Short mmCIF file of C-alpha atoms and ligand atoms in Angstrom, two decimals:
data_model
loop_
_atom_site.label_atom_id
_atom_site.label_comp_id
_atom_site.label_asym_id
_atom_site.label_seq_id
_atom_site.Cartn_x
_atom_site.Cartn_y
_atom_site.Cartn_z
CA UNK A 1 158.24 -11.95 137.64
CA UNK A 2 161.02 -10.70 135.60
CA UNK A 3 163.05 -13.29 136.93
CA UNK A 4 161.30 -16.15 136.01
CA UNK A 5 160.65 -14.70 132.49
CA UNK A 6 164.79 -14.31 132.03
CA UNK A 7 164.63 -18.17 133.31
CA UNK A 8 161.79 -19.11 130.94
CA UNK A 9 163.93 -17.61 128.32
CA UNK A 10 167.30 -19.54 128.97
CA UNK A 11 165.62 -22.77 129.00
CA UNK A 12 164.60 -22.26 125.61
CA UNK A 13 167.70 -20.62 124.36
CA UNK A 14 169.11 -23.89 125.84
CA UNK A 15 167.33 -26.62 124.03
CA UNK A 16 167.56 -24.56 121.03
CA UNK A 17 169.45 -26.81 118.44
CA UNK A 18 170.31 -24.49 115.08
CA UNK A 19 166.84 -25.17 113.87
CA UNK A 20 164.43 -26.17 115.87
CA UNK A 21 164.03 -27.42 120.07
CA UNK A 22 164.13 -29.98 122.11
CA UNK A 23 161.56 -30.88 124.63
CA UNK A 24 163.62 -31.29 127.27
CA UNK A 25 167.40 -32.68 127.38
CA UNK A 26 168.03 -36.47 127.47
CA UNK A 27 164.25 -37.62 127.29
CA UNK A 28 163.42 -36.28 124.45
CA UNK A 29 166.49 -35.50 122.34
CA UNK A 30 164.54 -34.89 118.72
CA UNK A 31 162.14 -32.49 117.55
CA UNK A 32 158.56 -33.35 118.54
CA UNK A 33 155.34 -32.01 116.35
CA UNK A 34 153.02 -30.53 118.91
CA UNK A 35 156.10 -29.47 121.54
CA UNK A 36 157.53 -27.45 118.40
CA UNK A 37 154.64 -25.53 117.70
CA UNK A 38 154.10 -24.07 121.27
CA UNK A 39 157.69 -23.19 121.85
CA UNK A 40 157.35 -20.73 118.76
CA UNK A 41 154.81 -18.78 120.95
CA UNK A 42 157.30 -18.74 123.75
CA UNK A 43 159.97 -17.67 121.32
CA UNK A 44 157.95 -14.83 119.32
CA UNK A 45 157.81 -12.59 122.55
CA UNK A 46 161.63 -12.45 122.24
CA UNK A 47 162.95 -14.01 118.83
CA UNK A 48 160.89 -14.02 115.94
CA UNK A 49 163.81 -15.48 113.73
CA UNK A 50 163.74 -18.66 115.84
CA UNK A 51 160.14 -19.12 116.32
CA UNK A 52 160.39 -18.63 112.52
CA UNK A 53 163.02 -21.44 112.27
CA UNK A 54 161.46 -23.95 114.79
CA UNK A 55 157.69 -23.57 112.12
CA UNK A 56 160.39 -23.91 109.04
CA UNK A 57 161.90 -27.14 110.46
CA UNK A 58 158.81 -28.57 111.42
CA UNK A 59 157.22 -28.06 107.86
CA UNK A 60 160.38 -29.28 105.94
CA UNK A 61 159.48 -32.46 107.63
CA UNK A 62 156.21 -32.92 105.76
CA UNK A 63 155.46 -35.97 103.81
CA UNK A 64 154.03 -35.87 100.25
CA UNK A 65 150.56 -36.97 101.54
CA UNK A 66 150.62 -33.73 103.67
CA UNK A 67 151.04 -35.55 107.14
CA UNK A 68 153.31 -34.25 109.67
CA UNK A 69 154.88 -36.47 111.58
CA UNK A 70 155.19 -36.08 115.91
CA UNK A 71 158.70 -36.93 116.00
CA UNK A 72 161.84 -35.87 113.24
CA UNK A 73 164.78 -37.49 114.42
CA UNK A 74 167.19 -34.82 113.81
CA UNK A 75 170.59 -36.77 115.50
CA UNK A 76 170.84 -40.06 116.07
CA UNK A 77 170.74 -40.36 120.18
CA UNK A 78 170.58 -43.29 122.03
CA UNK A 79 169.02 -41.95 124.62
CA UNK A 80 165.87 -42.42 123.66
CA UNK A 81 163.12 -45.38 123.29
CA UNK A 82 161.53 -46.38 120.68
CA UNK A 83 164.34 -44.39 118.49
CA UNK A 84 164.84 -43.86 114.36
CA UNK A 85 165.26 -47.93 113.70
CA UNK A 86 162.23 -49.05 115.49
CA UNK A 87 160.02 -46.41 114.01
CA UNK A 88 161.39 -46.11 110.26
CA UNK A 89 161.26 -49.46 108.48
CA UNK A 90 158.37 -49.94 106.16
CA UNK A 91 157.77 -45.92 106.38
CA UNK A 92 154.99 -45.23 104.19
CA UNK A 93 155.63 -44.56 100.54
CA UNK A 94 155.13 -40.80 100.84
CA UNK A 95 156.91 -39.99 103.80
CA UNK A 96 159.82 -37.71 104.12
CA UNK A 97 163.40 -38.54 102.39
CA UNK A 98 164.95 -35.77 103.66
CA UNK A 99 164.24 -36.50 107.47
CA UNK A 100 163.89 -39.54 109.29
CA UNK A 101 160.43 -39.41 111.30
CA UNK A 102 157.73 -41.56 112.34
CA UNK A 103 154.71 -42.73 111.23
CA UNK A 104 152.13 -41.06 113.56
CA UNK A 105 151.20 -37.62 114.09
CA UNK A 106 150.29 -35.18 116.91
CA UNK A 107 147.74 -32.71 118.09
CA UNK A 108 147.76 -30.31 114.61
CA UNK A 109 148.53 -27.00 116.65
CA UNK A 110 150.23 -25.13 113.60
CA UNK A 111 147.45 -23.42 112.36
CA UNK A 112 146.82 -21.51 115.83
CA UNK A 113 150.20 -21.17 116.50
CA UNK A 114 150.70 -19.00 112.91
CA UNK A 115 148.23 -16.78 114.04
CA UNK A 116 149.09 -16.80 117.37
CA UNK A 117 152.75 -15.06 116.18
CA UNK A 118 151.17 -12.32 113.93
CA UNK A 119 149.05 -11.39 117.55
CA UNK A 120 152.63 -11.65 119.24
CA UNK A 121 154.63 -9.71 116.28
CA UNK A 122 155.30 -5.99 116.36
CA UNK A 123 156.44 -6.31 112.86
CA UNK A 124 153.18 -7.70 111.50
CA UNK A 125 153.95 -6.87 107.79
CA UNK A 126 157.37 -9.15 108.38
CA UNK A 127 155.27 -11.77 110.11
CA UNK A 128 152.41 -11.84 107.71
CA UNK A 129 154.78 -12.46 104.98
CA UNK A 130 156.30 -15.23 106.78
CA UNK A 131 153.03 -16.88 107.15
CA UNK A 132 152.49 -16.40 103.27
CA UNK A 133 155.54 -18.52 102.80
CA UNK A 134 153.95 -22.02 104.95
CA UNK A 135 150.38 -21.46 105.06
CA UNK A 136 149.60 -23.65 102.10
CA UNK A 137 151.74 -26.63 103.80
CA UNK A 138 149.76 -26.33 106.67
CA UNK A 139 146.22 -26.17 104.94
CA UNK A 140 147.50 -29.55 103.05
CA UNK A 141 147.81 -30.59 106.59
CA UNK A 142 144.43 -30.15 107.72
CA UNK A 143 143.26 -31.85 103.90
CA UNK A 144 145.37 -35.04 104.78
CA UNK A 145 143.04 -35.43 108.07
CA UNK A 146 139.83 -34.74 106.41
CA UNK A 147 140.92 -37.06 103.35
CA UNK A 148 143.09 -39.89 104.87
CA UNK A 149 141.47 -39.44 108.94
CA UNK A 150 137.77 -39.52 108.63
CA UNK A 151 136.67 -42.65 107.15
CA UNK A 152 133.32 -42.06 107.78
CA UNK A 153 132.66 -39.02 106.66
CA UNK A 154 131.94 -37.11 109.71
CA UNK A 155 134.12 -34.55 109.86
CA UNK A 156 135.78 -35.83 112.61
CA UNK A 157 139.47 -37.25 113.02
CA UNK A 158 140.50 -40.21 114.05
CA UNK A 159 144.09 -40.82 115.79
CA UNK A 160 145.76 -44.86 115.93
CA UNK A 161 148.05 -44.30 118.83
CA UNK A 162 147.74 -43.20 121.89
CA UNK A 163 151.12 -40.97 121.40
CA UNK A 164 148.99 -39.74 118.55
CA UNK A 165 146.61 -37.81 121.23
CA UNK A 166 150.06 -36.02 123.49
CA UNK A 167 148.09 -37.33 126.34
CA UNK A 168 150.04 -40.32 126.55
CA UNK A 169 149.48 -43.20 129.17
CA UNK A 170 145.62 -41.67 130.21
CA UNK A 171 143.22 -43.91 132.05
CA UNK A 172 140.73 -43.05 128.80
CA UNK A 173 142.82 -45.60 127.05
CA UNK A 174 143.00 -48.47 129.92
CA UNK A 175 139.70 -50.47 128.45
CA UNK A 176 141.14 -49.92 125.07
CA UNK A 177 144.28 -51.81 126.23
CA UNK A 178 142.04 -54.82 127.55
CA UNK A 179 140.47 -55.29 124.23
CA UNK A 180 144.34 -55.95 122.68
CA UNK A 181 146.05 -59.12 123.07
CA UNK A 182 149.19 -57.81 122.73
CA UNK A 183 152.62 -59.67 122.50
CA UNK A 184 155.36 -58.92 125.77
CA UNK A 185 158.05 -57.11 124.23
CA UNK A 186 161.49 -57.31 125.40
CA UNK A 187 163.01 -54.39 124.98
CA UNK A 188 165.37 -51.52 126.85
CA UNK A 189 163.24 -48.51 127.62
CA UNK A 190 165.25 -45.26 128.28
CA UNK A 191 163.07 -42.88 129.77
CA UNK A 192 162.96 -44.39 132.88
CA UNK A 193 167.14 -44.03 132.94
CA UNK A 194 165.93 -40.10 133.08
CA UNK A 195 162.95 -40.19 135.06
CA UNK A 196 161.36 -42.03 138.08
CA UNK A 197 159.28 -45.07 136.88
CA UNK A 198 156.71 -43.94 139.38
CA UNK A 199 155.93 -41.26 136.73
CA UNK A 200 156.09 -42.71 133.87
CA UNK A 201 153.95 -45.54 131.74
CA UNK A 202 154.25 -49.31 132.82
CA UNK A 203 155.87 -51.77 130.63
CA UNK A 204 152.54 -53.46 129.72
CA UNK A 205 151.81 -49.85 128.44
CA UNK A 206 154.90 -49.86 126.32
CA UNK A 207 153.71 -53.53 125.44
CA UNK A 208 150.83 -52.20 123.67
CA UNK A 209 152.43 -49.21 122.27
CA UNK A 210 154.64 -50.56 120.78
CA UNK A 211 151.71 -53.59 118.97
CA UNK A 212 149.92 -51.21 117.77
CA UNK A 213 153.29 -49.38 115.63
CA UNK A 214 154.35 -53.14 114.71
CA UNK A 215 150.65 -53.51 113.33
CA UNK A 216 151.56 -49.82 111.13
CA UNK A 217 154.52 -51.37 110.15
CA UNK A 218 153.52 -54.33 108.58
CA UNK A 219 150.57 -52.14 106.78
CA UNK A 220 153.57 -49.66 105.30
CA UNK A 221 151.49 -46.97 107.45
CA UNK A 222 148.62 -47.09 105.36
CA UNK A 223 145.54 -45.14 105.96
CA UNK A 224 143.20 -47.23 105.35
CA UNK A 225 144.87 -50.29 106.53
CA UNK A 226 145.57 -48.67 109.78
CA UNK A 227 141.60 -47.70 109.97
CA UNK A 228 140.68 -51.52 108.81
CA UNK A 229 143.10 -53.09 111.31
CA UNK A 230 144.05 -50.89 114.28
CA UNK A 231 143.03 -52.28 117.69
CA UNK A 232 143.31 -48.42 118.72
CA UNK A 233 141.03 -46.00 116.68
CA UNK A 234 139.55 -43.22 118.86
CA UNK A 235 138.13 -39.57 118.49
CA UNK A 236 139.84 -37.79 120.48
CA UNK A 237 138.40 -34.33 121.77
CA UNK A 238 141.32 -32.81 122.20
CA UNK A 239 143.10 -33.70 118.85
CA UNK A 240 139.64 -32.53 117.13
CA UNK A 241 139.75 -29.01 119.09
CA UNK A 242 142.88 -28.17 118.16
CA UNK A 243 142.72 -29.35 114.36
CA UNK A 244 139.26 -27.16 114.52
CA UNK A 245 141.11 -24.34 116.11
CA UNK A 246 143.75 -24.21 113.52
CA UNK A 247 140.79 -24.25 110.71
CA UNK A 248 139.35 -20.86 112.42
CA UNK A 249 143.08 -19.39 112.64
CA UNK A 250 144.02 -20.29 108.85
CA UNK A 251 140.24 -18.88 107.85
CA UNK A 252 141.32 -15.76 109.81
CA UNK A 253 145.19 -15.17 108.28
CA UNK A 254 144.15 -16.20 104.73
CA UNK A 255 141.15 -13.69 105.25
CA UNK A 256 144.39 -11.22 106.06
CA UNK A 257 146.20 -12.08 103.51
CA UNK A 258 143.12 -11.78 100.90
CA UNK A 259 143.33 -13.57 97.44
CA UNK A 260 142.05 -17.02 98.79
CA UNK A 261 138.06 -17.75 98.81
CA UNK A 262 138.62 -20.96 97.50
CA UNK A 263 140.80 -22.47 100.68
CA UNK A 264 138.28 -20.27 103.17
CA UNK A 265 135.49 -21.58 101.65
CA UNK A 266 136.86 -25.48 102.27
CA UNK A 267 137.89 -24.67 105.43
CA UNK A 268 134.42 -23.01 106.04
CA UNK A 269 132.69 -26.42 105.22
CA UNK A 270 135.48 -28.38 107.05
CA UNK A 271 134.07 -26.48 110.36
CA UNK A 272 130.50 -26.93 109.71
CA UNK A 273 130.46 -30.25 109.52
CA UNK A 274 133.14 -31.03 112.16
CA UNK A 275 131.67 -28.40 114.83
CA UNK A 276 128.26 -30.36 114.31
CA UNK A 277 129.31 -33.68 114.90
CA UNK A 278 131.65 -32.59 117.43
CA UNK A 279 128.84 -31.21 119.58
CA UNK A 280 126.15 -34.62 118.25
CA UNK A 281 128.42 -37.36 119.17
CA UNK A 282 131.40 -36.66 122.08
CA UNK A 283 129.23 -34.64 124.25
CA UNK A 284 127.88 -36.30 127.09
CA UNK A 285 124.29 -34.92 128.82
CA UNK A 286 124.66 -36.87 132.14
CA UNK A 287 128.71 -36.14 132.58
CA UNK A 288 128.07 -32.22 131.62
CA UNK A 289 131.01 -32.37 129.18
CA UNK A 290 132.87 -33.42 125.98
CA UNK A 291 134.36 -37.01 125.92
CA UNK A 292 136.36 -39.55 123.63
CA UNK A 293 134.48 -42.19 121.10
CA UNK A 294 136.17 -45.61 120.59
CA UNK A 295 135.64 -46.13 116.62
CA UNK A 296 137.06 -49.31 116.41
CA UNK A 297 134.75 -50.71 119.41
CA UNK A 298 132.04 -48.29 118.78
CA UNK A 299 131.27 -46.68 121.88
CA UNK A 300 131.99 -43.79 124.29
CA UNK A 301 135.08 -43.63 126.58
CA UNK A 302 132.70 -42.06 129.45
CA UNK A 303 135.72 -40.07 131.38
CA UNK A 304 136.46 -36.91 132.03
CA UNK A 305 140.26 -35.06 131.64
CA UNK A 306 141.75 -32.14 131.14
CA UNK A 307 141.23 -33.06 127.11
CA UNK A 308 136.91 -32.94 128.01
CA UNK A 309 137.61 -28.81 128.12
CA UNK A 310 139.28 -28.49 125.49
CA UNK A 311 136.51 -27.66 122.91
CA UNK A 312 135.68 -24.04 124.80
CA UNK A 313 138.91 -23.13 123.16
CA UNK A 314 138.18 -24.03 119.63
CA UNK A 315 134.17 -22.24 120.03
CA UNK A 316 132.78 -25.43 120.21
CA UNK A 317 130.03 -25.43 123.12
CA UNK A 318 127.34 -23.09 122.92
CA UNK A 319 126.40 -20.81 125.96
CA UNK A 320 124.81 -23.78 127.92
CA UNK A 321 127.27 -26.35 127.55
CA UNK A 322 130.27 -23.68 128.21
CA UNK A 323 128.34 -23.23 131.50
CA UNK A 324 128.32 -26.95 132.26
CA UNK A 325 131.63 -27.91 131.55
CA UNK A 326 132.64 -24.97 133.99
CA UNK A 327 130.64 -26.61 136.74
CA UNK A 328 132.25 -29.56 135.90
CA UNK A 329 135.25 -28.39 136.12
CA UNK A 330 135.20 -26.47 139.43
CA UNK A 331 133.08 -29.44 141.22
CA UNK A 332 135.55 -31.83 140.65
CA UNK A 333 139.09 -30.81 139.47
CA UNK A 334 138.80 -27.22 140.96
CA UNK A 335 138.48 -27.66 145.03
CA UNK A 336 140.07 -25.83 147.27
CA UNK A 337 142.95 -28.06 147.41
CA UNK A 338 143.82 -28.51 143.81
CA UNK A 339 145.93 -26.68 141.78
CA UNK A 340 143.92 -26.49 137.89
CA UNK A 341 144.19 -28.32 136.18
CA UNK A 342 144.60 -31.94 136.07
CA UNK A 343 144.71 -34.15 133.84
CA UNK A 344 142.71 -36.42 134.62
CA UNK A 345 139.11 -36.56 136.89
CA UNK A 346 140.83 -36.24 140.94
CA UNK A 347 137.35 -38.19 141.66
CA UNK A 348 137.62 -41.26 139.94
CA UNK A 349 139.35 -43.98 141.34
CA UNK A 350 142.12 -44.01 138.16
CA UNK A 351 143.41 -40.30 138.86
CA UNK A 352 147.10 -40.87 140.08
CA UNK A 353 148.62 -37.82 140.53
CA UNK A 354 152.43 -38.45 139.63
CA UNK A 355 151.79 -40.64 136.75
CA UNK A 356 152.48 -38.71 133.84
CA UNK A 357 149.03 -38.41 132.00
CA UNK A 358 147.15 -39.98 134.98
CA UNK A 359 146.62 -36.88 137.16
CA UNK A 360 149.00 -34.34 137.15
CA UNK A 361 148.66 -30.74 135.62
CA UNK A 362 150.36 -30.25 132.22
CA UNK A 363 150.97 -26.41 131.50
CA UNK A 364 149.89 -26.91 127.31
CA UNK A 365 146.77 -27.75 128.81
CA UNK A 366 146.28 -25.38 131.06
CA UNK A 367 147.02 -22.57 128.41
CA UNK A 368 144.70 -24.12 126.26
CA UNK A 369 142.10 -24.08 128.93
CA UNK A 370 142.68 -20.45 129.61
CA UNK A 371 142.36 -19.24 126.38
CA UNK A 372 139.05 -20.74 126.09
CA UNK A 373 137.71 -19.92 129.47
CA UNK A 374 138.90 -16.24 128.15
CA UNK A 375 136.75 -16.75 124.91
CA UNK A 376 133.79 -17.51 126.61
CA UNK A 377 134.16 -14.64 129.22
CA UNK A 378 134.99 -16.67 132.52
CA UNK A 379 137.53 -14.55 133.19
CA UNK A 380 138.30 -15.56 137.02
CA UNK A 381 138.15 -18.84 136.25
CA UNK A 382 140.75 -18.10 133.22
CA UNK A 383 143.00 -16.11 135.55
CA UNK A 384 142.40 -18.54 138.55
CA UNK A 385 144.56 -21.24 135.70
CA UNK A 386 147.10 -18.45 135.23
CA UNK A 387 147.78 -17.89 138.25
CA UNK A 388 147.99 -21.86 139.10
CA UNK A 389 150.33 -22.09 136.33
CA UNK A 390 152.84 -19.28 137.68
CA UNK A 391 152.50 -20.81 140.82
CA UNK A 392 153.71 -24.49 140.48
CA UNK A 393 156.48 -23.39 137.94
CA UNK A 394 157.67 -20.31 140.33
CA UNK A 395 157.81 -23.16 143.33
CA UNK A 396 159.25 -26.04 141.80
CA UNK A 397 161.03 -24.89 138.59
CA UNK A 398 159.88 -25.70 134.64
CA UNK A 399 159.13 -29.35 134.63
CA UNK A 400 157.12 -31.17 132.60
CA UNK A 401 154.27 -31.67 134.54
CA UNK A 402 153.26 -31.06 138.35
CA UNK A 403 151.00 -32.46 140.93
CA UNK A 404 147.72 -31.30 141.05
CA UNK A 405 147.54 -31.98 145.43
CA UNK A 406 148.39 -28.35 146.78
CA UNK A 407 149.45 -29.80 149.85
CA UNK A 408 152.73 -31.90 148.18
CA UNK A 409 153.60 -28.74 146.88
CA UNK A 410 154.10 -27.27 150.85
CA UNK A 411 156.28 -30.33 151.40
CA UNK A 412 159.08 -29.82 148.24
CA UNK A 413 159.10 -30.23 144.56
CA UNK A 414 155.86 -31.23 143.77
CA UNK A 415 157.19 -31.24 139.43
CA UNK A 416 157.70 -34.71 137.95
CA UNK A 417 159.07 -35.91 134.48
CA UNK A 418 161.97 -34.12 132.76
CA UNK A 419 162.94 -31.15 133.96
CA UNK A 420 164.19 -26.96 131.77
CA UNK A 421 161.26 -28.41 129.89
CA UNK A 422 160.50 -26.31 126.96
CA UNK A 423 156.84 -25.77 126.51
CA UNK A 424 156.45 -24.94 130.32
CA UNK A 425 159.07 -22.03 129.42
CA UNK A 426 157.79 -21.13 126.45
CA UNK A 427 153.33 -20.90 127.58
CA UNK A 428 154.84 -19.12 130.83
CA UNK A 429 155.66 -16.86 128.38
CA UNK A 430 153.01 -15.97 126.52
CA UNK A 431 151.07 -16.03 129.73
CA UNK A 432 153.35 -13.37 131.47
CA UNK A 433 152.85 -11.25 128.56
C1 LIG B 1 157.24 -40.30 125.10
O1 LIG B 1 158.25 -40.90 124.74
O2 LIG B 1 156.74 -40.39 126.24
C2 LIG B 1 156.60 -39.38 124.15
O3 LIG B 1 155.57 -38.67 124.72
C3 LIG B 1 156.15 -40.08 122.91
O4 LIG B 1 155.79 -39.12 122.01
#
């Protein structure tokens, strides 16, 4: 186990650039939102000052509105599409001058991950004071979404993109796609230069991707132009855990840091009302578990994924429901043949388990999923997705995501998409630890 940890390690200390990480080399040459966050956990067990550095870089990137972007295009590679020119004309008025970035956000993990390196520090007066100095930035965060993200009043975020949710090309978006009419683009992707096409999106995929930006674009990234006009507005459980996650860690540290009743008291209300609608409107009685709402079409995406779980791990479910979704999850992702977790339902007909977000397992997910199991007290469950987790990345190396079929896994590598890839390194981590 040592071994792998000094491996997990030097793939982070290798897509360390100065100031902040790369996913992975040559597919993802920038700085991505979500991606960033995790790899300070990975970092804190061995290098505070960078895990430090990678949350400094990402918050310098802030617009003036308070939204973070998912990518800051630190260099300007070509090895990447859609790069800094298709994404940065028409930026919105607010957005960053310092850093070029685009217009769409990601899974707001930075609230978790502050607290989650004061539980990793052993210099917790150091670390406290560090999260003193970006706190605020990422409570203006969270006020963007509730302000900009929530038209009607529910207390629960919408995203516009489907590379808004970090679960990219998933079947929950294919009747979405139907409803679009977009234009074929002719354009040069790149990421299938670094990966096998068989794992990655389609071009009609990019197709609509890439509508949907154009549609920002002409709206200057407007709020309330994107929520008028988007063909893709969705409630996405995932996105919603993770924001409601961060709330509970920022209550915690600013509780810590004492001085602050009027930001605990916001974020206090900020929870009630999204943890109620949360549980009224995504979960679904007959399915036994959470699911995504199509705002702009008004109506439930009735699939399950990986993203359907996510709520144990921001307290969402009571007792009952926690139950459920574990029966869920066991009857159909967890038989005896299947790694946990993936990504998407291995029982429907659109699970495809090479295909990026299709199928496969996806180790931020399956961290996420352990940490919740762990909250609610399924403990074998929780170390059954540990163990998973060290088990594809000891056999086949830190890629970016892995097949969920046990048996491929007997017959080579069984890891798909880019490979040294920085969040497996960095959760692999924290797990170990
Ligand atoms: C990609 O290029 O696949 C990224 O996930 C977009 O954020």
């Amino acid at each position: 186990m040592k071994e792998l940890q000094k491996k997990a390690r030097e793939v982070l200390n290798n897509n360390w650039k100065d100031r902040f990480s790369i996913p992975c080399a040559n597919l993802y040459p920038f700085q991505w939102f979500w991606d960033s966050g995790l790899i300070a956990i990975g970092f804190a067990h061995f290098d505070m000052q960078k895990a430090e550095a990678e949350i400094n870089t990402l918050l310098d990137a802030q617009w003036g509105n308070g939204f973070i972007p998912h990518i800051i295009f630190h260099t300007e590679s070509d090895s990447y599409f859609p790069g800094p020119d298709f994404h940065c004309s028409n930026l919105h008025p607010e957005a960053s001058k310092k850093y070029k970035s685009t217009g769409m956000t990601q899974p707001p993990v930075t609230g978790f991950v502050l607290e989650n390196l004061y539980r990793i520090s052993s210099d917790k007066k150091a670390t406290l004071k560090f999260i003193e100095t970006v706190i605020d930035k990422v409570y203006f965060n969270h006020e963007y979404f509730y302000k900009n993200r929530d038209p009607q009043d529910e207390g629960l975020i919408y995203i516009y993109h489907n590379w808004e949710s970090g679960t990219d090309n998933s079947p929950i978006w294919d009747d979405i796609w139907k409803t679009m009419n977009s234009p074929e683009y002719t354009f040069e992707r790149r990421d299938t230069t670094h990966v096998d096409a068989s794992e990655r999106p389609s071009k009609r995929e990019y197709d609509h991707y890439l509508y949907i930006i154009e549609i920002a674009k002409e709206n200057n990234y407007s709020d309330e132009k994107i929520a008028e006009l988007s063909p893709f507005l969705v409630q996405d459980p995932l996105f919603n855990s993770v924001l409601i996650k961060s709330n509970e860690s920022l209550i915690a540290l600013y509780k810590l840091m004492g001085n602050n009743e009027d930001k605990i008291a916001q974020l206090q209300k900020w929870q009630t009302k999204s943890i109620k609608s949360f549980n009224d409107k995504l979960f679904d009685e007959e399915l036994g578990a959470y699911i995504h709402y199509d705002l702009r079409n008004e109506k439930p995406i009735r699939y399950i994924s990986s993203s359907s779980f996510s709520p144990w791990f921001a307290n969402i479910p009571n007792k009952e429901r926690a139950a459920s979704m574990v029966k869920v999850m066991l009857d159909k992702f967890g038989g005896e043949h299947q790694y946990l977790c993936a990504s998407f339902d291995p029982t429907s007909e659109r699970f495809s388990p090479k295909k990026y977000w299709r199928g496969p397992v996806w180790i931020n997910l399956n961290w996420i999923l352990y940490n919740g199991l762990k909250q609610y007290g399924y403990n074998d469950i929780a170390e059954r997705v540990k163990q998973d987790t060290i088990s594809i990345i000891e056999k086949n190396g830190f890629y970016e995501y892995f097949d969920s079929r046990k048996e491929i896994h007997e017959h080579g590598n069984a890891g798909y998409g880019g490979n040294n890839f920085s969040w497996s390194a960095a959760l692999l981590i924290d797990l170990l630890n």
